[in-house]
Amino acid sequence: MPDEMSRRLILGRSDGEARHFEDAVSNPSTPVIGILGTGDFSRSLARRLVASGYQVVVGSRTPTRFVALFPEEAEVTTQLEAANKADLIFVAVYPEHHSTLMDLKQALAGKTLVDVSNGLSINHKGPSNAELLADYFPGSFVVKGFNTVSAWTLQMGARDGGRQVFLCSNSQTAKNLVKSICHRMGFIPVDMGLLSSSLEIENLPLYLFPSWRLPVLCMLLLFVFFYLYNFVRDVLHPYITEHKSVFYKMPIKVVNVTLPCVALVMLALVYLPGLLAAVLQLWSGTKYNRFPNWLDRWLTSRKQLGLCSFLCAVLHAVYSLCGPLTKPVKMAVQEVDEDVWRKELYLSAGIMALGLLSLLAVTSLPSVAGTINWREFSFIQSTLGYCALFMATSHTLFYGWNRAFVLAQYRFYMPPTFILVLILPFVVLLGRVALCLPCVAGRLRKIRRGWERNRHIRFMLPAEDCCNGVEDVSDV
């Protein structure tokens, strides 16, 4: 029996020579995986496949040039030899070079080809790269997959990146084979159906925050509006009326007054569509009517709106810490006492609001949301969310205190900013209180459990002509 300790831990190789498949410890039951291409993705994929226990053969037009870049256990050889040896081949070449593989058509016949390519831009018309590859090799079984997985994720492992791998193919057998490889590599395969879905899969990595466009645009528009509004009141008005230059307030102070305005309005916009949806359900008397498209998009953007609100709130806290929170003023003892109470209350309410917003932001993360059940998630996002909105509104009210009744605050006949900001939160909070009334809440609960106003079923005692105990109602 040979001494196991005398075996080399690292297989030796000489540069410039192609690596041979028989040198690695092989398992006859394990399929041989081929990779066509020697780019970054190919090297990371080979490393991950070898770590998962697969025999890997890499096909290259110049194998001696890239042999040192791949793991010792992987064989680097010519494309034709790799196509002949492999049972499943990953096509990791750019789609514009797929036509250069036509010489391998006979060697690839009857084998599974996994297309991992992506386009340069979003393609809505088609055909996809995978469909073109299937046209080039009609005798092979093309599977679209792994194009949404980065080389970094493959190299570091599925635990440090996205674990989902979207797959589609016209051959269920080939797709099942790729699924087993995904599981063995530590990924979660997601079946997207036939190869016609490959266009959608190829477009996924090319989208740039599609669900964030409207919330970010809304945040920017609100910031511009409130910034200009505060600039006119706090900077332009003293310059015109008193010839006093306070333009130094523009970088810090005006921004710091604008950020909480945007944060509070954005937070109110998170809960306003839910109230509108409830009103529509109460008005129609059923939950089966579709919401308007604008409301449906608004409902699906609430998470992003809330995170934008949280961002503005955090920036407001940082800006506030940059300067002194209080300033010494000369006034009567009673006025000093009142001003101290106001500052203590509005700072306390602001801290509470920021803390609740932080909790909402953390629980919106998928890794955290997956550890709690639906009731806990809805309690945090709904009940505590309304508490955060209430505390933020209180923070603004305590900040304004009695300034709304001071005529000097209406510069250029423009009301103070906090009055404009409080309109939408007040509407949302009052609407929430109205929905909590027993008569309204009971009706809404019945509607959401399937009750409809125009469809009634009246139950009666069983009779001779009504064996099932249900009265015949023609409009049901």
Coordinates of C-alpha atoms in Angstrom, one line a residue:
M1 CA 0.0 0.0 0.0
P2 CA 1.6 3.3 -1.0
D3 CA 2.3 5.9 1.7
E4 CA -0.4 8.6 1.6
M5 CA 1.9 11.1 3.3
S6 CA 4.4 10.8 0.4
R7 CA 1.9 12.2 -2.1
R8 CA 2.5 15.7 -3.3
L9 CA -0.1 18.3 -2.1
I10 CA 0.4 20.5 -5.1
L11 CA 0.7 19.0 -8.6
G12 CA 3.8 20.3 -10.4
R13 CA 3.7 21.8 -13.8
S14 CA 6.1 23.4 -16.2
D15 CA 5.1 26.7 -17.8
G16 CA 4.2 26.5 -21.4
E17 CA 2.8 23.0 -21.2
A18 CA -0.9 22.2 -21.3
R19 CA -2.2 20.6 -18.2
H20 CA -3.4 17.0 -18.5
F21 CA -6.7 15.8 -17.2
E22 CA -5.5 12.5 -15.8
D23 CA -3.2 14.2 -13.3
A24 CA -6.1 15.3 -11.1
V25 CA -8.0 13.0 -8.8
S26 CA -11.1 12.2 -10.7
N27 CA -14.5 10.7 -9.8
P28 CA -16.0 8.6 -12.6
S29 CA -19.6 9.5 -11.5
T30 CA -18.8 13.2 -11.8
P31 CA -19.5 14.8 -15.2
V32 CA -16.7 16.6 -16.9
I33 CA -17.4 20.3 -17.2
G34 CA -15.9 22.2 -20.1
I35 CA -15.3 26.0 -20.3
L36 CA -14.8 27.7 -23.6
G37 CA -12.9 31.0 -23.0
T38 CA -10.1 32.2 -20.7
G39 CA -11.4 35.6 -19.4
D40 CA -11.9 36.6 -15.8
F41 CA -15.3 34.9 -15.6
S42 CA -13.8 31.7 -17.0
R43 CA -11.0 31.6 -14.4
S44 CA -13.4 32.3 -11.5
L45 CA -15.9 29.7 -12.8
A46 CA -13.1 27.1 -13.2
R47 CA -11.9 27.8 -9.6
R48 CA -15.5 27.4 -8.2
L49 CA -16.2 24.2 -10.2
V50 CA -12.9 22.7 -9.0
A51 CA -13.7 23.6 -5.4
S52 CA -17.1 21.9 -5.9
G53 CA -15.4 18.6 -6.9
Y54 CA -15.9 18.8 -10.7
Q55 CA -13.4 17.8 -13.3
V56 CA -12.8 20.9 -15.4
V57 CA -11.3 21.2 -18.9
V58 CA -10.8 24.7 -20.3
G59 CA -10.7 25.3 -24.1
S60 CA -8.5 28.1 -25.4
R61 CA -7.2 29.1 -28.9
T62 CA -3.8 29.5 -27.2
P63 CA -3.7 27.1 -24.2
T64 CA 0.0 27.5 -23.5
R65 CA -0.5 31.2 -22.9
F66 CA -3.2 30.9 -20.2
V67 CA -2.2 27.6 -18.5
A68 CA -0.7 29.4 -15.5
L69 CA -3.9 31.4 -14.8
F70 CA -6.1 28.4 -13.9
P71 CA -6.1 26.0 -11.0
E72 CA -3.8 23.1 -11.0
E73 CA -6.7 20.6 -11.1
A74 CA -8.1 22.1 -14.3
E75 CA -6.8 21.0 -17.7
V76 CA -6.2 23.8 -20.2
T77 CA -6.2 22.6 -23.8
T78 CA -7.5 23.4 -27.2
Q79 CA -11.2 24.2 -27.8
L80 CA -11.7 21.1 -29.9
E81 CA -10.2 18.8 -27.3
A82 CA -12.2 20.5 -24.5
A83 CA -15.4 20.1 -26.5
N84 CA -14.7 16.4 -27.1
K85 CA -13.9 15.6 -23.5
A86 CA -16.6 17.6 -21.7
D87 CA -20.1 16.4 -21.0
L88 CA -21.4 20.0 -20.4
I89 CA -19.8 23.1 -21.7
F90 CA -20.0 26.7 -20.4
V91 CA -19.7 29.1 -23.4
A92 CA -17.8 32.0 -21.8
V93 CA -16.9 34.0 -24.9
Y94 CA -18.4 37.2 -26.0
P95 CA -21.6 36.8 -28.1
E96 CA -20.0 38.5 -31.1
H97 CA -17.5 35.7 -31.2
H98 CA -20.0 32.8 -31.1
S99 CA -19.7 32.4 -34.8
T100 CA -16.0 31.5 -34.4
L101 CA -17.0 28.3 -32.6
M102 CA -18.7 26.9 -35.7
D103 CA -15.8 24.5 -36.3
L104 CA -16.9 22.7 -33.0
K105 CA -20.5 22.0 -34.2
Q106 CA -19.9 18.3 -34.6
A107 CA -18.0 18.0 -31.3
L108 CA -20.8 19.9 -29.4
A109 CA -23.7 18.0 -31.0
G110 CA -25.9 16.4 -28.4
K111 CA -24.2 18.2 -25.5
T112 CA -25.5 20.9 -23.1
L113 CA -24.2 24.4 -23.7
V114 CA -24.6 27.0 -21.0
D115 CA -24.6 30.6 -22.3
V116 CA -23.3 33.0 -19.7
S117 CA -23.0 36.1 -22.0
N118 CA -24.6 39.5 -21.6
G119 CA -25.4 42.2 -24.1
L120 CA -23.9 45.7 -24.2
S121 CA -27.3 47.4 -23.8
I122 CA -30.9 46.5 -22.9
N123 CA -32.5 44.6 -25.7
H124 CA -36.3 44.6 -25.9
K125 CA -36.7 43.4 -29.5
G126 CA -34.6 40.2 -29.5
P127 CA -33.4 37.7 -30.4
S128 CA -31.3 37.0 -27.3
N129 CA -27.7 35.8 -27.3
A130 CA -28.8 32.4 -26.1
E131 CA -31.3 32.1 -29.0
L132 CA -28.7 33.0 -31.5
L133 CA -26.4 30.4 -30.0
A134 CA -29.1 27.9 -30.3
D135 CA -29.4 28.8 -34.0
Y136 CA -25.7 28.3 -34.4
F137 CA -25.8 24.9 -32.8
P138 CA -29.2 23.3 -33.5
G139 CA -27.9 19.8 -32.4
S140 CA -27.0 21.0 -28.9
F141 CA -29.2 21.8 -25.9
V142 CA -28.7 25.5 -24.9
V143 CA -29.3 26.7 -21.4
K144 CA -29.2 30.3 -20.4
G145 CA -27.8 30.9 -16.9
F146 CA -25.0 32.3 -14.7
N147 CA -25.0 35.6 -16.5
T148 CA -26.3 37.4 -13.4
V149 CA -23.5 36.0 -11.3
S150 CA -20.3 38.0 -11.2
A151 CA -16.8 36.7 -11.3
W152 CA -16.3 38.0 -7.8
T153 CA -19.2 36.0 -6.5
L154 CA -17.9 32.8 -8.1
Q155 CA -14.5 33.3 -6.6
M156 CA -15.6 34.3 -3.1
G157 CA -18.4 31.8 -2.8
A158 CA -22.2 32.1 -2.9
R159 CA -22.4 33.2 0.8
D160 CA -20.7 36.6 -0.1
G161 CA -22.9 37.5 -3.0
G162 CA -26.2 36.9 -4.8
R163 CA -27.2 33.2 -4.6
Q164 CA -29.9 33.1 -7.2
V165 CA -29.1 31.8 -10.7
F166 CA -31.8 32.3 -13.3
L167 CA -32.1 29.4 -15.8
C168 CA -34.1 28.8 -18.9
S169 CA -34.0 26.2 -21.7
N170 CA -36.2 24.3 -24.1
S171 CA -34.7 21.0 -22.8
Q172 CA -35.9 20.1 -19.3
T173 CA -33.2 17.4 -19.0
A174 CA -30.4 19.9 -19.8
K175 CA -31.9 22.4 -17.4
N176 CA -32.0 19.8 -14.6
L177 CA -28.4 19.0 -15.2
V178 CA -27.4 22.7 -14.8
K179 CA -29.7 22.9 -11.7
S180 CA -27.7 20.1 -10.0
I181 CA -24.5 21.9 -10.8
C182 CA -25.9 25.1 -9.2
H183 CA -26.9 23.3 -6.0
R184 CA -23.5 21.7 -5.8
M185 CA -21.8 25.1 -6.2
G186 CA -23.9 26.6 -3.4
F187 CA -26.3 28.6 -5.6
I188 CA -30.1 28.5 -5.8
P189 CA -31.4 27.9 -9.3
V190 CA -34.5 29.7 -10.4
D191 CA -36.4 28.1 -13.3
M192 CA -37.6 30.8 -15.8
G193 CA -39.1 28.4 -18.3
L194 CA -38.3 28.1 -22.0
L195 CA -35.4 29.7 -23.8
S196 CA -37.7 32.5 -24.9
S197 CA -37.2 33.9 -21.4
S198 CA -33.5 34.3 -22.0
L199 CA -34.0 37.9 -23.3
E200 CA -35.4 38.9 -19.9
I201 CA -32.6 37.2 -18.1
E202 CA -30.0 38.9 -20.2
N203 CA -31.5 42.3 -19.5
L204 CA -31.5 41.8 -15.7
P205 CA -27.8 42.8 -15.1
L206 CA -28.2 45.9 -17.3
Y207 CA -30.9 47.7 -15.4
L208 CA -29.7 50.6 -13.4
F209 CA -31.9 50.9 -10.2
P210 CA -35.3 50.7 -12.1
S211 CA -37.3 50.8 -8.9
W212 CA -35.4 53.7 -7.5
R213 CA -35.9 56.2 -10.4
L214 CA -39.2 57.7 -9.3
P215 CA -38.4 57.9 -5.5
V216 CA -35.0 59.5 -6.2
L217 CA -36.5 61.9 -8.7
C218 CA -39.2 62.8 -6.2
M219 CA -36.6 63.4 -3.5
L220 CA -34.6 65.6 -5.7
L221 CA -37.6 67.7 -6.8
L222 CA -38.7 68.1 -3.2
F223 CA -35.2 69.1 -2.2
V224 CA -35.0 71.7 -5.0
F225 CA -38.4 73.1 -4.2
F226 CA -37.8 73.5 -0.4
Y227 CA -34.2 74.7 -0.9
L228 CA -35.4 77.5 -3.2
Y229 CA -38.3 78.3 -0.8
N230 CA -35.9 78.5 2.2
F231 CA -33.4 80.5 0.1
V232 CA -35.9 83.1 -0.8
R233 CA -37.1 83.5 2.8
D234 CA -33.9 83.2 4.8
V235 CA -31.3 84.6 2.4
L236 CA -32.9 86.7 -0.3
H237 CA -35.4 88.5 1.9
P238 CA -32.8 90.0 4.3
Y239 CA -30.6 91.0 1.3
I240 CA -33.5 92.9 -0.4
T241 CA -35.2 94.4 2.6
E242 CA -32.3 95.1 5.0
H243 CA -29.3 95.0 2.6
K244 CA -27.9 92.2 4.8
S245 CA -25.7 89.6 3.1
V246 CA -26.3 86.2 4.6
F247 CA -25.3 84.1 1.6
Y248 CA -22.9 82.1 3.9
K249 CA -26.0 80.2 5.1
M250 CA -26.5 78.5 1.7
P251 CA -24.1 75.5 2.1
I252 CA -25.0 74.4 5.7
K253 CA -28.0 76.2 7.3
V254 CA -30.3 76.3 4.3
V255 CA -29.5 72.7 3.4
N256 CA -30.1 71.7 7.1
V257 CA -33.5 73.3 7.0
T258 CA -34.4 71.7 3.7
L259 CA -33.4 68.1 4.6
P260 CA -36.0 67.5 7.3
C261 CA -38.7 69.0 5.1
V262 CA -37.9 66.4 2.4
A263 CA -37.6 63.6 5.0
L264 CA -41.0 64.3 6.5
V265 CA -42.8 64.7 3.2
M266 CA -41.2 61.5 1.8
L267 CA -42.2 59.6 4.9
A268 CA -45.8 60.8 4.5
L269 CA -45.6 59.6 0.9
V270 CA -44.8 56.1 2.1
Y271 CA -48.1 55.8 3.9
L272 CA -50.4 57.9 1.8
P273 CA -50.9 55.3 -1.0
G274 CA -52.0 52.7 1.5
L275 CA -54.7 55.1 2.7
L276 CA -55.8 55.8 -0.9
A277 CA -56.0 52.1 -1.6
A278 CA -58.2 51.6 1.5
V279 CA -60.5 54.4 0.4
L280 CA -60.8 52.9 -3.1
Q281 CA -61.7 49.5 -1.6
L282 CA -64.3 51.1 0.7
W283 CA -65.7 53.1 -2.2
S284 CA -66.0 50.1 -4.6
G285 CA -67.1 47.7 -1.8
T286 CA -64.7 45.0 -3.1
K287 CA -61.0 44.1 -3.1
Y288 CA -61.1 42.5 -6.5
N289 CA -61.0 45.8 -8.6
R290 CA -57.6 46.7 -9.9
F291 CA -55.9 49.8 -8.6
P292 CA -55.0 52.5 -11.1
N293 CA -51.5 52.0 -12.6
W294 CA -50.1 55.1 -10.9
L295 CA -51.3 53.9 -7.5
D296 CA -50.0 50.4 -8.2
R297 CA -46.5 51.8 -9.0
W298 CA -46.7 54.1 -6.0
L299 CA -47.5 51.1 -3.7
T300 CA -44.5 49.1 -5.0
S301 CA -42.2 52.1 -4.5
R302 CA -42.9 52.6 -0.8
K303 CA -39.7 50.8 0.4
Q304 CA -37.5 53.1 -1.8
L305 CA -39.4 56.2 -0.6
G306 CA -38.9 55.2 3.0
L307 CA -35.2 54.7 2.5
C308 CA -34.9 58.1 0.8
S309 CA -36.6 59.6 3.8
F310 CA -34.2 57.8 6.1
L311 CA -31.2 59.2 4.1
C312 CA -32.5 62.7 4.4
A313 CA -33.1 62.3 8.1
V314 CA -29.6 61.0 8.7
L315 CA -28.1 63.8 6.7
H316 CA -30.1 66.3 8.8
A317 CA -28.8 64.8 12.0
V318 CA -25.2 65.0 10.7
Y319 CA -25.7 68.6 9.6
S320 CA -27.2 69.5 12.9
L321 CA -24.2 68.1 14.7
C322 CA -21.8 70.2 12.7
G323 CA -22.9 73.4 14.5
P324 CA -24.2 74.2 18.0
L325 CA -27.7 73.1 18.6
T326 CA -28.5 76.0 20.9
K327 CA -27.4 79.6 21.0
P328 CA -27.3 81.9 24.0
V329 CA -30.0 84.5 23.8
K330 CA -30.8 87.5 26.0
M331 CA -34.4 87.4 27.1
A332 CA -36.6 87.3 30.2
V333 CA -36.4 84.3 32.5
Q334 CA -39.9 83.0 31.5
E335 CA -39.0 83.3 27.8
V336 CA -35.7 81.5 28.4
D337 CA -37.6 78.7 30.2
E338 CA -40.1 78.4 27.4
D339 CA -37.4 78.3 24.7
V340 CA -35.5 75.6 26.6
W341 CA -38.6 73.5 26.8
R342 CA -39.2 73.9 23.1
K343 CA -35.7 72.8 22.2
E344 CA -35.7 69.9 24.6
L345 CA -39.1 68.6 23.2
Y346 CA -38.2 69.0 19.5
L347 CA -34.8 67.4 19.9
S348 CA -36.3 64.5 21.8
A349 CA -39.0 63.9 19.2
G350 CA -36.4 64.1 16.4
I351 CA -34.2 61.6 18.1
M352 CA -37.1 59.2 18.6
A353 CA -38.2 59.6 14.9
L354 CA -34.6 58.9 13.7
G355 CA -34.4 55.8 15.9
L356 CA -37.7 54.5 14.5
L357 CA -36.7 55.2 11.0
S358 CA -33.5 53.3 11.6
L359 CA -35.5 50.3 12.7
L360 CA -37.7 50.6 9.6
A361 CA -34.6 50.8 7.3
V362 CA -32.9 47.8 9.0
T363 CA -36.0 45.5 8.8
S364 CA -36.4 46.4 5.1
L365 CA -33.2 44.5 4.3
P366 CA -33.9 41.0 2.9
S367 CA -31.5 39.3 5.3
V368 CA -33.3 40.8 8.3
A369 CA -36.8 40.5 6.9
G370 CA -36.3 36.8 6.3
T371 CA -35.7 36.2 10.1
I372 CA -39.2 37.6 11.2
N373 CA -42.7 36.5 10.3
W374 CA -45.3 38.4 8.4
R375 CA -47.1 39.8 11.5
E376 CA -43.8 41.1 13.0
F377 CA -42.8 42.6 9.7
S378 CA -46.2 44.4 9.2
F379 CA -46.2 45.6 12.8
I380 CA -42.7 47.2 12.4
Q381 CA -43.4 48.6 8.9
S382 CA -47.0 49.8 9.6
T383 CA -47.5 50.5 13.3
L384 CA -44.0 51.6 14.1
G385 CA -43.9 53.4 10.8
Y386 CA -46.9 55.5 11.7
C387 CA -45.2 56.1 15.1
A388 CA -42.1 57.4 13.3
L389 CA -44.3 59.7 11.2
F390 CA -46.1 61.0 14.3
M391 CA -42.8 61.7 16.1
A392 CA -41.4 63.4 13.0
T393 CA -44.5 65.5 12.8
S394 CA -44.2 66.3 16.5
H395 CA -40.6 67.3 16.0
T396 CA -41.6 69.8 13.3
L397 CA -44.5 71.1 15.5
F398 CA -42.2 71.7 18.5
Y399 CA -39.7 73.4 16.2
G400 CA -42.4 75.8 14.9
W401 CA -44.0 76.2 18.4
N402 CA -45.8 79.6 18.1
R403 CA -44.0 80.9 15.1
A404 CA -47.0 80.4 12.8
F405 CA -48.7 83.2 14.6
V406 CA -45.9 85.7 14.3
L407 CA -46.4 88.1 11.4
A408 CA -42.7 88.7 10.9
Q409 CA -42.3 85.0 9.9
Y410 CA -44.4 85.6 6.7
R411 CA -41.6 87.0 4.6
F412 CA -42.7 88.0 1.1
Y413 CA -46.1 86.8 2.3
M414 CA -44.7 83.3 2.3
P415 CA -45.6 81.1 5.3
P416 CA -42.9 79.4 7.3
T417 CA -41.6 76.2 5.7
F418 CA -42.8 74.0 8.5
I419 CA -46.4 75.0 7.8
L420 CA -46.2 73.7 4.2
V421 CA -44.4 70.5 5.4
L422 CA -47.0 69.7 8.0
I423 CA -50.0 69.6 5.5
L424 CA -49.3 66.1 4.0
P425 CA -48.3 64.4 7.3
F426 CA -51.5 65.8 9.0
V427 CA -53.6 64.4 6.1
V428 CA -52.0 61.0 6.5
L429 CA -52.3 60.8 10.3
L430 CA -55.9 62.0 10.3
G431 CA -56.7 59.5 7.5
R432 CA -55.1 56.7 9.6
V433 CA -57.2 57.7 12.6
A434 CA -60.4 57.7 10.5
L435 CA -59.6 54.1 9.2
C436 CA -59.1 53.0 12.8
L437 CA -62.7 53.9 13.7
P438 CA -64.7 50.7 14.5
C439 CA -67.3 51.1 11.8
V440 CA -64.7 51.8 9.1
A441 CA -62.2 49.3 10.3
G442 CA -64.8 46.5 10.4
R443 CA -66.1 47.2 6.9
L444 CA -62.5 47.3 5.5
R445 CA -61.6 44.1 7.3
K446 CA -64.6 42.3 5.8
I447 CA -63.8 43.6 2.3
R448 CA -60.2 42.4 2.6
R449 CA -61.4 38.9 3.6
G450 CA -63.5 38.6 0.4
W451 CA -66.8 40.3 1.3
E452 CA -68.4 42.3 -1.6
R453 CA -71.1 44.9 -1.3
N454 CA -73.1 43.8 -4.4
R455 CA -72.9 40.1 -3.9
H456 CA -74.8 38.7 -0.9
I457 CA -75.5 35.1 0.1
R458 CA -78.4 34.7 2.7
F459 CA -78.4 31.6 4.8
M460 CA -81.6 29.9 5.9
L461 CA -82.6 26.8 7.8
P462 CA -82.7 23.6 5.7
A463 CA -86.0 22.9 4.0
E464 CA -87.5 20.2 1.9
D465 CA -86.8 22.0 -1.3
C466 CA -83.4 23.4 -0.2
C467 CA -81.3 20.5 0.9
N468 CA -78.0 22.4 1.2
G469 CA -79.4 25.2 3.4
V470 CA -78.5 28.0 1.0
E471 CA -81.2 30.2 -0.6
D472 CA -81.1 30.4 -4.4
V473 CA -79.9 33.9 -5.2
S474 CA -79.9 34.7 -8.9
D475 CA -77.2 37.4 -8.8
V476 CA -74.5 35.3 -7.2

